[in-house]
């Protein structure tokens, strides 16, 4: 296996805030890396697949795929060596049933929280070899995923049902069906969710994809170990708290058979060698107490649940209403226009809706007009309920 290490010096990154760009430096570097990675691998081989995922994401076969394919194809077990590759090689292109119609094959994501399960359940399937270290494996310890849909009534009387999605699809790129000149088009963005023009912008559900990517947040210590995150450790801690508590709707053990198959494939001695440091952080990032010392004192939140606010969205101030308030002035809200949710909104991107802003002229509706409109809508609903 040939391994190449690329660092920051391999990419020309425009500093955030420079003239002509508002993109964070890490986003610019990520886009360049993805396109260079795809181009390099295509130049080296016309065969193979490129997965664009993170270290905390694990790819598996869609547990419900056998229902869609029926007897058309045999679906390998995840405990078989190379099961994901075998599945991809078994796809007959084009296959509309799993959105495999272009060189870019979408992967649906499941977001797992941090709700614990009984230790007996975690150890089940870990094999006696790893029973004592089962909690170090993300794929064994974290079983609960998915967010429940909530009920929230806005000031306009609309029933909104915000929920926390797992995030946009990821992708696997089939090099055999990709031409080198396809990667040289200027409009390719290198977005990890849709890196090339063949990738769909539509966020497909799990029933429409052959593969699923399990995304884990891990322990608080693991989550906070990314000390280079520009948003700060307070923001990351708030986000961890939210995801760990909300992503608990369903349970899955679909991925855990991989460990038994791995031990059978390579043998106990090699399995112990390869998995010796599973779940361990680099020593420099290991001390949770040191990480927590960097958290500043919490401020009182300016807004509370139910407050109507204005949110800066696409350079325009838009009406919204808070439906969840977290520590350090971080919020979830719904847009009053269509009930669509927005999450992890920082205080600096919001402003009180009932404050007079002399420099701002809202041609659509003032706050007073909004309240009057809400009153009229409420009266209409009351009449309908009484048969007027």
mmCIF file of C-alpha atoms in Angstrom:
data_model
loop_
_atom_site.group_PDB
_atom_site.id
_atom_site.type_symbol
_atom_site.label_atom_id
_atom_site.label_comp_id
_atom_site.label_asym_id
_atom_site.label_seq_id
_atom_site.Cartn_x
_atom_site.Cartn_y
_atom_site.Cartn_z
ATOM 1 C CA UNK A 1 0.000 0.000 0.000
ATOM 2 C CA UNK A 2 1.340 3.398 -0.995
ATOM 3 C CA UNK A 3 0.575 6.224 1.429
ATOM 4 C CA UNK A 4 1.168 9.904 0.653
ATOM 5 C CA UNK A 5 0.931 12.575 3.342
ATOM 6 C CA UNK A 6 -0.252 16.015 2.251
ATOM 7 C CA UNK A 7 -0.037 19.055 4.517
ATOM 8 C CA UNK A 8 -1.059 22.702 4.491
ATOM 9 C CA UNK A 9 1.983 23.652 2.409
ATOM 10 C CA UNK A 10 0.615 21.574 -0.482
ATOM 11 C CA UNK A 11 -2.345 23.921 -0.976
ATOM 12 C CA UNK A 12 -2.724 27.622 -1.639
ATOM 13 C CA UNK A 13 -5.193 28.782 0.978
ATOM 14 C CA UNK A 14 -6.539 32.336 0.933
ATOM 15 C CA UNK A 15 -6.802 33.605 4.537
ATOM 16 C CA UNK A 16 -10.343 34.141 5.774
ATOM 17 C CA UNK A 17 -11.395 37.752 5.492
ATOM 18 C CA UNK A 18 -9.045 38.498 2.595
ATOM 19 C CA UNK A 19 -10.402 40.594 -0.250
ATOM 20 C CA UNK A 20 -12.645 38.561 -2.506
ATOM 21 C CA UNK A 21 -13.305 35.683 -0.108
ATOM 22 C CA UNK A 22 -15.436 35.025 2.955
ATOM 23 C CA UNK A 23 -14.718 31.291 3.033
ATOM 24 C CA UNK A 24 -12.967 29.891 6.125
ATOM 25 C CA UNK A 25 -9.428 28.738 5.384
ATOM 26 C CA UNK A 26 -10.151 25.119 6.305
ATOM 27 C CA UNK A 27 -13.019 24.986 3.790
ATOM 28 C CA UNK A 28 -10.799 26.267 1.004
ATOM 29 C CA UNK A 29 -8.107 23.742 1.897
ATOM 30 C CA UNK A 30 -10.658 20.920 2.076
ATOM 31 C CA UNK A 31 -12.047 21.679 -1.383
ATOM 32 C CA UNK A 32 -8.593 21.773 -2.933
ATOM 33 C CA UNK A 33 -7.627 18.537 -1.217
ATOM 34 C CA UNK A 34 -10.701 16.679 -2.472
ATOM 35 C CA UNK A 35 -10.173 17.688 -6.091
ATOM 36 C CA UNK A 36 -6.435 16.927 -5.955
ATOM 37 C CA UNK A 37 -7.171 13.563 -4.327
ATOM 38 C CA UNK A 38 -9.693 12.571 -7.008
ATOM 39 C CA UNK A 39 -7.400 13.723 -9.821
ATOM 40 C CA UNK A 40 -4.335 11.942 -8.399
ATOM 41 C CA UNK A 41 -6.148 8.638 -7.905
ATOM 42 C CA UNK A 42 -7.717 8.807 -11.365
ATOM 43 C CA UNK A 43 -4.285 9.415 -12.912
ATOM 44 C CA UNK A 44 -2.930 6.391 -11.056
ATOM 45 C CA UNK A 45 -5.741 3.985 -11.940
ATOM 46 C CA UNK A 46 -8.921 3.684 -13.967
ATOM 47 C CA UNK A 47 -10.359 1.248 -11.468
ATOM 48 C CA UNK A 48 -11.452 1.620 -7.852
ATOM 49 C CA UNK A 49 -13.620 3.799 -5.639
ATOM 50 C CA UNK A 50 -12.928 6.957 -3.642
ATOM 51 C CA UNK A 51 -14.835 7.518 -0.394
ATOM 52 C CA UNK A 52 -15.083 11.074 0.865
ATOM 53 C CA UNK A 53 -15.663 10.701 4.598
ATOM 54 C CA UNK A 54 -14.264 11.706 7.977
ATOM 55 C CA UNK A 55 -12.445 9.684 10.618
ATOM 56 C CA UNK A 56 -15.608 9.480 12.738
ATOM 57 C CA UNK A 57 -17.740 8.108 9.882
ATOM 58 C CA UNK A 58 -18.051 4.396 9.094
ATOM 59 C CA UNK A 59 -19.517 3.008 5.870
ATOM 60 C CA UNK A 60 -21.778 -0.010 5.870
ATOM 61 C CA UNK A 61 -24.318 -1.678 3.607
ATOM 62 C CA UNK A 62 -27.850 -0.348 3.852
ATOM 63 C CA UNK A 63 -29.591 -2.779 6.264
ATOM 64 C CA UNK A 64 -32.772 -2.583 4.164
ATOM 65 C CA UNK A 65 -31.079 -3.088 0.802
ATOM 66 C CA UNK A 66 -32.245 -6.686 0.429
ATOM 67 C CA UNK A 67 -35.841 -5.398 0.417
ATOM 68 C CA UNK A 68 -35.138 -3.141 -2.565
ATOM 69 C CA UNK A 69 -32.966 -5.502 -4.579
ATOM 70 C CA UNK A 70 -35.032 -8.562 -3.688
ATOM 71 C CA UNK A 71 -33.529 -11.417 -5.725
ATOM 72 C CA UNK A 72 -31.778 -9.175 -8.235
ATOM 73 C CA UNK A 73 -28.450 -9.219 -6.402
ATOM 74 C CA UNK A 74 -26.950 -10.975 -3.430
ATOM 75 C CA UNK A 75 -26.252 -8.579 -0.560
ATOM 76 C CA UNK A 76 -23.055 -9.546 1.299
ATOM 77 C CA UNK A 77 -22.863 -9.559 5.087
ATOM 78 C CA UNK A 78 -20.900 -6.745 6.731
ATOM 79 C CA UNK A 79 -18.834 -9.385 8.536
ATOM 80 C CA UNK A 80 -17.372 -10.540 5.204
ATOM 81 C CA UNK A 81 -13.985 -9.017 4.247
ATOM 82 C CA UNK A 82 -14.436 -6.377 1.547
ATOM 83 C CA UNK A 83 -18.228 -6.517 1.795
ATOM 84 C CA UNK A 84 -18.730 -2.867 0.784
ATOM 85 C CA UNK A 85 -16.437 -3.269 -2.229
ATOM 86 C CA UNK A 86 -18.222 -6.486 -3.192
ATOM 87 C CA UNK A 87 -21.541 -4.695 -3.062
ATOM 88 C CA UNK A 88 -20.316 -1.848 -5.274
ATOM 89 C CA UNK A 89 -18.935 -4.313 -7.811
ATOM 90 C CA UNK A 90 -22.308 -6.089 -7.890
ATOM 91 C CA UNK A 91 -24.205 -2.949 -8.879
ATOM 92 C CA UNK A 92 -25.365 -3.047 -12.482
ATOM 93 C CA UNK A 93 -25.246 0.505 -13.798
ATOM 94 C CA UNK A 94 -27.498 2.319 -14.069
ATOM 95 C CA UNK A 95 -29.573 1.250 -11.056
ATOM 96 C CA UNK A 96 -32.284 3.747 -10.170
ATOM 97 C CA UNK A 97 -33.243 1.752 -7.082
ATOM 98 C CA UNK A 98 -30.066 2.884 -5.285
ATOM 99 C CA UNK A 99 -29.404 6.155 -7.167
ATOM 100 C CA UNK A 100 -26.396 4.563 -8.921
ATOM 101 C CA UNK A 101 -26.757 6.318 -12.244
ATOM 102 C CA UNK A 102 -23.563 8.414 -12.424
ATOM 103 C CA UNK A 103 -19.913 8.089 -11.290
ATOM 104 C CA UNK A 104 -21.002 9.720 -8.006
ATOM 105 C CA UNK A 105 -22.916 7.291 -5.779
ATOM 106 C CA UNK A 106 -24.714 8.952 -2.812
ATOM 107 C CA UNK A 107 -24.409 7.624 0.747
ATOM 108 C CA UNK A 108 -27.108 8.342 3.310
ATOM 109 C CA UNK A 109 -25.939 9.205 6.854
ATOM 110 C CA UNK A 110 -27.140 8.180 10.290
ATOM 111 C CA UNK A 111 -26.192 10.478 13.180
ATOM 112 C CA UNK A 112 -25.526 8.656 16.455
ATOM 113 C CA UNK A 113 -25.763 10.352 19.824
ATOM 114 C CA UNK A 114 -23.974 9.591 23.092
ATOM 115 C CA UNK A 115 -26.686 7.788 25.043
ATOM 116 C CA UNK A 116 -25.166 4.738 26.745
ATOM 117 C CA UNK A 117 -26.442 1.152 26.550
ATOM 118 C CA UNK A 118 -26.042 -1.617 29.159
ATOM 119 C CA UNK A 119 -22.500 -2.980 29.174
ATOM 120 C CA UNK A 120 -23.825 -6.474 28.427
ATOM 121 C CA UNK A 121 -25.374 -5.172 25.215
ATOM 122 C CA UNK A 122 -22.197 -3.351 24.220
ATOM 123 C CA UNK A 123 -20.070 -6.458 24.763
ATOM 124 C CA UNK A 124 -22.419 -8.648 22.738
ATOM 125 C CA UNK A 125 -20.698 -9.562 19.488
ATOM 126 C CA UNK A 126 -17.369 -8.075 20.569
ATOM 127 C CA UNK A 127 -15.827 -11.601 20.658
ATOM 128 C CA UNK A 128 -14.101 -12.712 23.901
ATOM 129 C CA UNK A 129 -10.902 -11.161 22.561
ATOM 130 C CA UNK A 130 -12.264 -7.607 22.850
ATOM 131 C CA UNK A 131 -15.000 -7.999 25.479
ATOM 132 C CA UNK A 132 -13.113 -5.928 28.067
ATOM 133 C CA UNK A 133 -12.390 -3.113 25.572
ATOM 134 C CA UNK A 134 -15.770 -3.097 23.804
ATOM 135 C CA UNK A 135 -16.578 0.444 24.967
ATOM 136 C CA UNK A 136 -13.551 1.750 23.062
ATOM 137 C CA UNK A 137 -15.202 0.861 19.741
ATOM 138 C CA UNK A 138 -17.614 3.491 18.395
ATOM 139 C CA UNK A 139 -19.398 0.807 16.398
ATOM 140 C CA UNK A 140 -20.139 -1.234 19.528
ATOM 141 C CA UNK A 141 -20.677 1.384 22.224
ATOM 142 C CA UNK A 142 -22.960 3.867 20.466
ATOM 143 C CA UNK A 143 -26.201 2.258 19.314
ATOM 144 C CA UNK A 144 -28.782 5.050 19.491
ATOM 145 C CA UNK A 145 -29.346 7.398 16.584
ATOM 146 C CA UNK A 146 -31.919 9.595 14.878
ATOM 147 C CA UNK A 147 -33.894 12.590 16.089
ATOM 148 C CA UNK A 148 -37.562 12.699 16.936
ATOM 149 C CA UNK A 149 -39.699 15.285 15.213
ATOM 150 C CA UNK A 150 -40.925 17.977 17.623
ATOM 151 C CA UNK A 151 -44.126 20.012 17.661
ATOM 152 C CA UNK A 152 -43.732 23.779 17.788
ATOM 153 C CA UNK A 153 -46.463 26.343 17.134
ATOM 154 C CA UNK A 154 -45.236 29.674 15.808
ATOM 155 C CA UNK A 155 -46.597 33.120 16.541
ATOM 156 C CA UNK A 156 -48.474 32.829 13.227
ATOM 157 C CA UNK A 157 -50.251 29.698 14.420
ATOM 158 C CA UNK A 158 -48.374 27.361 12.097
ATOM 159 C CA UNK A 159 -47.564 23.863 13.378
ATOM 160 C CA UNK A 160 -43.857 23.260 12.718
ATOM 161 C CA UNK A 161 -42.122 19.923 13.206
ATOM 162 C CA UNK A 162 -38.394 20.624 13.417
ATOM 163 C CA UNK A 163 -36.017 17.731 13.828
ATOM 164 C CA UNK A 164 -32.273 17.294 13.684
ATOM 165 C CA UNK A 165 -31.268 15.669 10.404
ATOM 166 C CA UNK A 166 -28.106 13.576 10.191
ATOM 167 C CA UNK A 167 -26.690 15.995 7.657
ATOM 168 C CA UNK A 168 -26.388 15.957 3.876
ATOM 169 C CA UNK A 169 -25.360 12.818 2.005
ATOM 170 C CA UNK A 170 -21.741 11.905 1.449
ATOM 171 C CA UNK A 171 -20.508 10.204 -1.732
ATOM 172 C CA UNK A 172 -18.337 7.484 -3.205
ATOM 173 C CA UNK A 173 -16.832 8.210 -6.631
ATOM 174 C CA UNK A 174 -16.449 5.373 -9.151
ATOM 175 C CA UNK A 175 -13.152 5.998 -10.979
ATOM 176 C CA UNK A 176 -14.032 3.590 -13.769
ATOM 177 C CA UNK A 177 -16.988 5.724 -14.837
ATOM 178 C CA UNK A 178 -15.168 9.015 -14.399
ATOM 179 C CA UNK A 179 -13.069 10.641 -17.110
ATOM 180 C CA UNK A 180 -9.984 12.640 -16.211
ATOM 181 C CA UNK A 181 -11.242 15.623 -18.188
ATOM 182 C CA UNK A 182 -14.385 15.588 -16.047
ATOM 183 C CA UNK A 183 -12.230 16.663 -13.093
ATOM 184 C CA UNK A 184 -10.659 19.600 -14.904
ATOM 185 C CA UNK A 185 -13.842 21.632 -15.212
ATOM 186 C CA UNK A 186 -13.561 24.898 -13.359
ATOM 187 C CA UNK A 187 -16.966 24.811 -11.758
ATOM 188 C CA UNK A 188 -16.139 21.742 -9.647
ATOM 189 C CA UNK A 189 -16.264 22.851 -6.027
ATOM 190 C CA UNK A 190 -14.777 19.894 -4.160
ATOM 191 C CA UNK A 191 -17.625 19.949 -1.656
ATOM 192 C CA UNK A 192 -17.365 16.754 0.441
ATOM 193 C CA UNK A 193 -21.094 16.161 -0.010
ATOM 194 C CA UNK A 194 -21.207 16.907 -3.735
ATOM 195 C CA UNK A 195 -17.629 17.119 -5.066
ATOM 196 C CA UNK A 196 -18.313 16.921 -8.819
ATOM 197 C CA UNK A 197 -21.145 17.837 -11.141
ATOM 198 C CA UNK A 198 -22.384 14.238 -11.337
ATOM 199 C CA UNK A 199 -23.318 14.272 -7.652
ATOM 200 C CA UNK A 200 -26.918 15.038 -6.862
ATOM 201 C CA UNK A 201 -27.740 18.048 -4.705
ATOM 202 C CA UNK A 202 -30.816 16.223 -3.449
ATOM 203 C CA UNK A 203 -30.454 14.770 0.044
ATOM 204 C CA UNK A 204 -31.607 11.185 -0.463
ATOM 205 C CA UNK A 205 -33.132 9.060 2.273
ATOM 206 C CA UNK A 206 -31.708 5.704 3.321
ATOM 207 C CA UNK A 207 -34.294 3.787 1.294
ATOM 208 C CA UNK A 208 -32.791 5.300 -1.859
ATOM 209 C CA UNK A 209 -29.110 4.449 -1.297
ATOM 210 C CA UNK A 210 -27.077 1.230 -1.339
ATOM 211 C CA UNK A 211 -24.751 2.403 1.420
ATOM 212 C CA UNK A 212 -25.200 4.131 4.765
ATOM 213 C CA UNK A 213 -22.565 6.085 6.678
ATOM 214 C CA UNK A 214 -22.714 5.915 10.477
ATOM 215 C CA UNK A 215 -21.535 9.218 11.994
ATOM 216 C CA UNK A 216 -20.445 9.125 15.650
ATOM 217 C CA UNK A 217 -19.730 11.988 18.040
ATOM 218 C CA UNK A 218 -18.012 9.697 20.565
ATOM 219 C CA UNK A 219 -17.219 10.742 24.106
ATOM 220 C CA UNK A 220 -16.998 14.371 25.218
ATOM 221 C CA UNK A 221 -13.226 14.021 25.433
ATOM 222 C CA UNK A 222 -13.015 12.752 21.858
ATOM 223 C CA UNK A 223 -15.401 15.425 20.604
ATOM 224 C CA UNK A 224 -13.433 18.275 22.185
ATOM 225 C CA UNK A 225 -10.047 16.964 21.044
ATOM 226 C CA UNK A 226 -10.231 18.975 17.814
ATOM 227 C CA UNK A 227 -8.432 21.915 19.353
ATOM 228 C CA UNK A 228 -8.026 23.678 15.998
ATOM 229 C CA UNK A 229 -11.763 24.244 15.494
ATOM 230 C CA UNK A 230 -12.078 27.998 14.899
ATOM 231 C CA UNK A 231 -15.582 28.130 16.414
ATOM 232 C CA UNK A 232 -14.144 27.545 19.858
ATOM 233 C CA UNK A 233 -14.473 24.892 22.537
ATOM 234 C CA UNK A 234 -17.575 26.473 24.135
ATOM 235 C CA UNK A 235 -19.478 26.150 20.854
ATOM 236 C CA UNK A 236 -18.386 22.537 20.417
ATOM 237 C CA UNK A 237 -19.401 21.625 23.952
ATOM 238 C CA UNK A 238 -22.857 23.131 23.432
ATOM 239 C CA UNK A 239 -23.264 21.230 20.183
ATOM 240 C CA UNK A 240 -22.150 17.974 21.797
ATOM 241 C CA UNK A 241 -24.721 18.381 24.547
ATOM 242 C CA UNK A 242 -27.478 18.921 22.004
ATOM 243 C CA UNK A 243 -26.582 15.971 19.762
ATOM 244 C CA UNK A 244 -25.892 13.562 22.617
ATOM 245 C CA UNK A 245 -29.343 14.201 24.074
ATOM 246 C CA UNK A 246 -31.426 14.457 20.902
ATOM 247 C CA UNK A 247 -30.138 11.622 18.698
ATOM 248 C CA UNK A 248 -31.785 8.736 20.554
ATOM 249 C CA UNK A 249 -34.894 7.871 18.532
ATOM 250 C CA UNK A 250 -33.775 4.462 17.184
ATOM 251 C CA UNK A 251 -31.234 1.732 17.927
ATOM 252 C CA UNK A 252 -28.994 -0.174 15.533
ATOM 253 C CA UNK A 253 -26.635 -3.144 15.833
ATOM 254 C CA UNK A 254 -26.222 -3.500 12.077
ATOM 255 C CA UNK A 255 -22.541 -2.594 12.018
ATOM 256 C CA UNK A 256 -21.244 -4.610 14.986
ATOM 257 C CA UNK A 257 -20.747 -7.967 13.106
ATOM 258 C CA UNK A 258 -17.735 -6.439 11.332
ATOM 259 C CA UNK A 259 -15.483 -7.123 14.351
ATOM 260 C CA UNK A 260 -16.183 -10.845 14.489
ATOM 261 C CA UNK A 261 -15.550 -11.101 10.768
ATOM 262 C CA UNK A 262 -12.342 -9.097 11.076
ATOM 263 C CA UNK A 263 -10.926 -11.381 13.783
ATOM 264 C CA UNK A 264 -11.848 -14.447 11.752
ATOM 265 C CA UNK A 265 -10.194 -12.964 8.674
ATOM 266 C CA UNK A 266 -6.820 -11.824 10.084
ATOM 267 C CA UNK A 267 -6.507 -14.012 13.179
ATOM 268 C CA UNK A 268 -6.409 -13.088 16.860
ATOM 269 C CA UNK A 269 -2.746 -12.101 17.015
ATOM 270 C CA UNK A 270 -2.963 -9.703 14.052
ATOM 271 C CA UNK A 271 -6.317 -8.326 15.233
ATOM 272 C CA UNK A 272 -4.834 -7.463 18.629
ATOM 273 C CA UNK A 273 -1.861 -5.770 16.975
ATOM 274 C CA UNK A 274 -3.927 -3.707 14.543
ATOM 275 C CA UNK A 275 -6.539 -2.669 17.112
ATOM 276 C CA UNK A 276 -4.171 -2.104 20.035
ATOM 277 C CA UNK A 277 -4.885 1.629 20.426
ATOM 278 C CA UNK A 278 -8.529 1.676 19.335
ATOM 279 C CA UNK A 279 -10.438 4.608 20.811
ATOM 280 C CA UNK A 280 -7.325 6.283 22.214
ATOM 281 C CA UNK A 281 -6.537 9.941 21.576
ATOM 282 C CA UNK A 282 -3.065 11.364 20.928
ATOM 283 C CA UNK A 283 -1.424 12.160 24.256
ATOM 284 C CA UNK A 284 -1.444 15.901 23.536
ATOM 285 C CA UNK A 285 -5.274 15.855 23.220
ATOM 286 C CA UNK A 286 -6.063 13.348 25.933
ATOM 287 C CA UNK A 287 -6.578 15.426 29.097
ATOM 288 C CA UNK A 288 -10.215 16.492 29.306
ATOM 289 C CA UNK A 289 -9.562 18.724 32.319
ATOM 290 C CA UNK A 290 -7.028 20.756 30.345
ATOM 291 C CA UNK A 291 -9.498 21.117 27.473
ATOM 292 C CA UNK A 292 -12.267 22.308 29.791
ATOM 293 C CA UNK A 293 -10.012 24.992 31.254
ATOM 294 C CA UNK A 294 -10.257 26.796 27.913
ATOM 295 C CA UNK A 295 -14.003 27.283 28.274
ATOM 296 C CA UNK A 296 -14.891 30.830 29.205
ATOM 297 C CA UNK A 297 -17.557 31.747 31.725
ATOM 298 C CA UNK A 298 -21.059 31.267 30.341
ATOM 299 C CA UNK A 299 -23.108 34.306 29.526
ATOM 300 C CA UNK A 300 -26.828 34.625 30.117
ATOM 301 C CA UNK A 301 -28.754 34.020 26.924
ATOM 302 C CA UNK A 302 -30.388 37.078 25.394
ATOM 303 C CA UNK A 303 -33.251 35.123 23.812
ATOM 304 C CA UNK A 304 -35.582 32.452 25.152
ATOM 305 C CA UNK A 305 -37.783 29.817 23.532
ATOM 306 C CA UNK A 306 -40.688 31.486 21.727
ATOM 307 C CA UNK A 307 -38.937 34.791 21.057
ATOM 308 C CA UNK A 308 -39.403 36.251 17.596
ATOM 309 C CA UNK A 309 -36.097 37.368 16.096
ATOM 310 C CA UNK A 310 -34.538 38.384 12.841
ATOM 311 C CA UNK A 311 -31.781 36.226 11.371
ATOM 312 C CA UNK A 312 -29.228 37.355 8.822
ATOM 313 C CA UNK A 313 -29.689 34.876 5.968
ATOM 314 C CA UNK A 314 -28.191 35.371 2.494
ATOM 315 C CA UNK A 315 -27.422 38.999 3.393
ATOM 316 C CA UNK A 316 -31.068 39.702 4.308
ATOM 317 C CA UNK A 317 -32.776 39.888 7.677
ATOM 318 C CA UNK A 318 -35.447 37.173 7.869
ATOM 319 C CA UNK A 319 -38.199 36.560 10.420
ATOM 320 C CA UNK A 320 -37.675 33.565 12.686
ATOM 321 C CA UNK A 321 -38.770 32.199 16.064
ATOM 322 C CA UNK A 322 -36.589 30.460 18.672
ATOM 323 C CA UNK A 323 -37.606 26.854 19.419
ATOM 324 C CA UNK A 324 -34.514 25.730 21.370
ATOM 325 C CA UNK A 325 -32.051 27.701 23.477
ATOM 326 C CA UNK A 326 -28.636 26.343 24.484
ATOM 327 C CA UNK A 327 -25.782 27.615 26.607
ATOM 328 C CA UNK A 328 -23.585 30.499 25.445
ATOM 329 C CA UNK A 329 -26.230 32.147 23.261
ATOM 330 C CA UNK A 330 -26.588 29.341 20.719
ATOM 331 C CA UNK A 331 -30.055 28.695 19.299
ATOM 332 C CA UNK A 332 -32.284 26.635 17.025
ATOM 333 C CA UNK A 333 -35.060 28.507 15.256
ATOM 334 C CA UNK A 334 -37.655 28.059 12.521
ATOM 335 C CA UNK A 335 -38.219 30.476 9.671
ATOM 336 C CA UNK A 336 -41.694 31.945 9.962
ATOM 337 C CA UNK A 337 -42.070 31.920 6.191
ATOM 338 C CA UNK A 338 -42.073 28.144 5.753
ATOM 339 C CA UNK A 339 -41.330 26.454 9.130
ATOM 340 C CA UNK A 340 -37.934 25.241 7.914
ATOM 341 C CA UNK A 341 -35.472 24.802 10.808
ATOM 342 C CA UNK A 342 -32.019 26.322 11.309
ATOM 343 C CA UNK A 343 -29.627 25.045 13.973
ATOM 344 C CA UNK A 344 -26.670 26.222 16.005
ATOM 345 C CA UNK A 345 -27.297 29.872 15.230
ATOM 346 C CA UNK A 346 -24.922 32.186 17.037
ATOM 347 C CA UNK A 347 -26.076 35.280 18.874
ATOM 348 C CA UNK A 348 -24.154 37.584 16.523
ATOM 349 C CA UNK A 349 -26.364 36.471 13.595
ATOM 350 C CA UNK A 350 -29.621 37.382 15.362
ATOM 351 C CA UNK A 351 -31.251 40.617 16.453
ATOM 352 C CA UNK A 352 -34.363 41.362 18.524
ATOM 353 C CA UNK A 353 -37.411 41.770 16.318
ATOM 354 C CA UNK A 354 -39.120 44.397 18.482
ATOM 355 C CA UNK A 355 -36.258 46.896 18.494
ATOM 356 C CA UNK A 356 -36.365 49.932 16.233
ATOM 357 C CA UNK A 357 -33.518 49.762 13.727
ATOM 358 C CA UNK A 358 -33.305 53.195 12.160
ATOM 359 C CA UNK A 359 -30.868 52.065 9.461
ATOM 360 C CA UNK A 360 -33.004 49.118 8.416
ATOM 361 C CA UNK A 361 -36.120 49.432 6.237
ATOM 362 C CA UNK A 362 -38.075 46.177 6.064
ATOM 363 C CA UNK A 363 -40.213 46.439 2.934
ATOM 364 C CA UNK A 364 -42.027 43.191 3.761
ATOM 365 C CA UNK A 365 -43.360 43.557 7.284
ATOM 366 C CA UNK A 366 -42.478 45.403 10.478
ATOM 367 C CA UNK A 367 -42.687 43.699 13.851
ATOM 368 C CA UNK A 368 -45.933 45.510 14.654
ATOM 369 C CA UNK A 369 -47.399 44.407 11.332
ATOM 370 C CA UNK A 370 -46.270 40.863 12.040
ATOM 371 C CA UNK A 371 -48.145 40.847 15.361
ATOM 372 C CA UNK A 372 -51.236 42.291 13.691
ATOM 373 C CA UNK A 373 -51.045 39.614 10.976
ATOM 374 C CA UNK A 374 -50.702 36.888 13.636
ATOM 375 C CA UNK A 375 -53.801 38.260 15.391
ATOM 376 C CA UNK A 376 -55.849 38.165 12.182
ATOM 377 C CA UNK A 377 -54.726 34.590 11.456
ATOM 378 C CA UNK A 378 -55.684 33.552 14.993
ATOM 379 C CA UNK A 379 -59.150 35.098 14.571
ATOM 380 C CA UNK A 380 -59.627 33.233 11.265
ATOM 381 C CA UNK A 381 -58.777 29.901 12.872
ATOM 382 C CA UNK A 382 -61.187 30.606 15.729
ATOM 383 C CA UNK A 383 -63.997 31.296 13.265
ATOM 384 C CA UNK A 384 -63.263 28.101 11.360
ATOM 385 C CA UNK A 385 -63.371 26.066 14.572
ATOM 386 C CA UNK A 386 -66.817 27.488 15.411
ATOM 387 C CA UNK A 387 -68.197 27.037 11.907
ATOM 388 C CA UNK A 388 -68.423 30.738 10.943
#
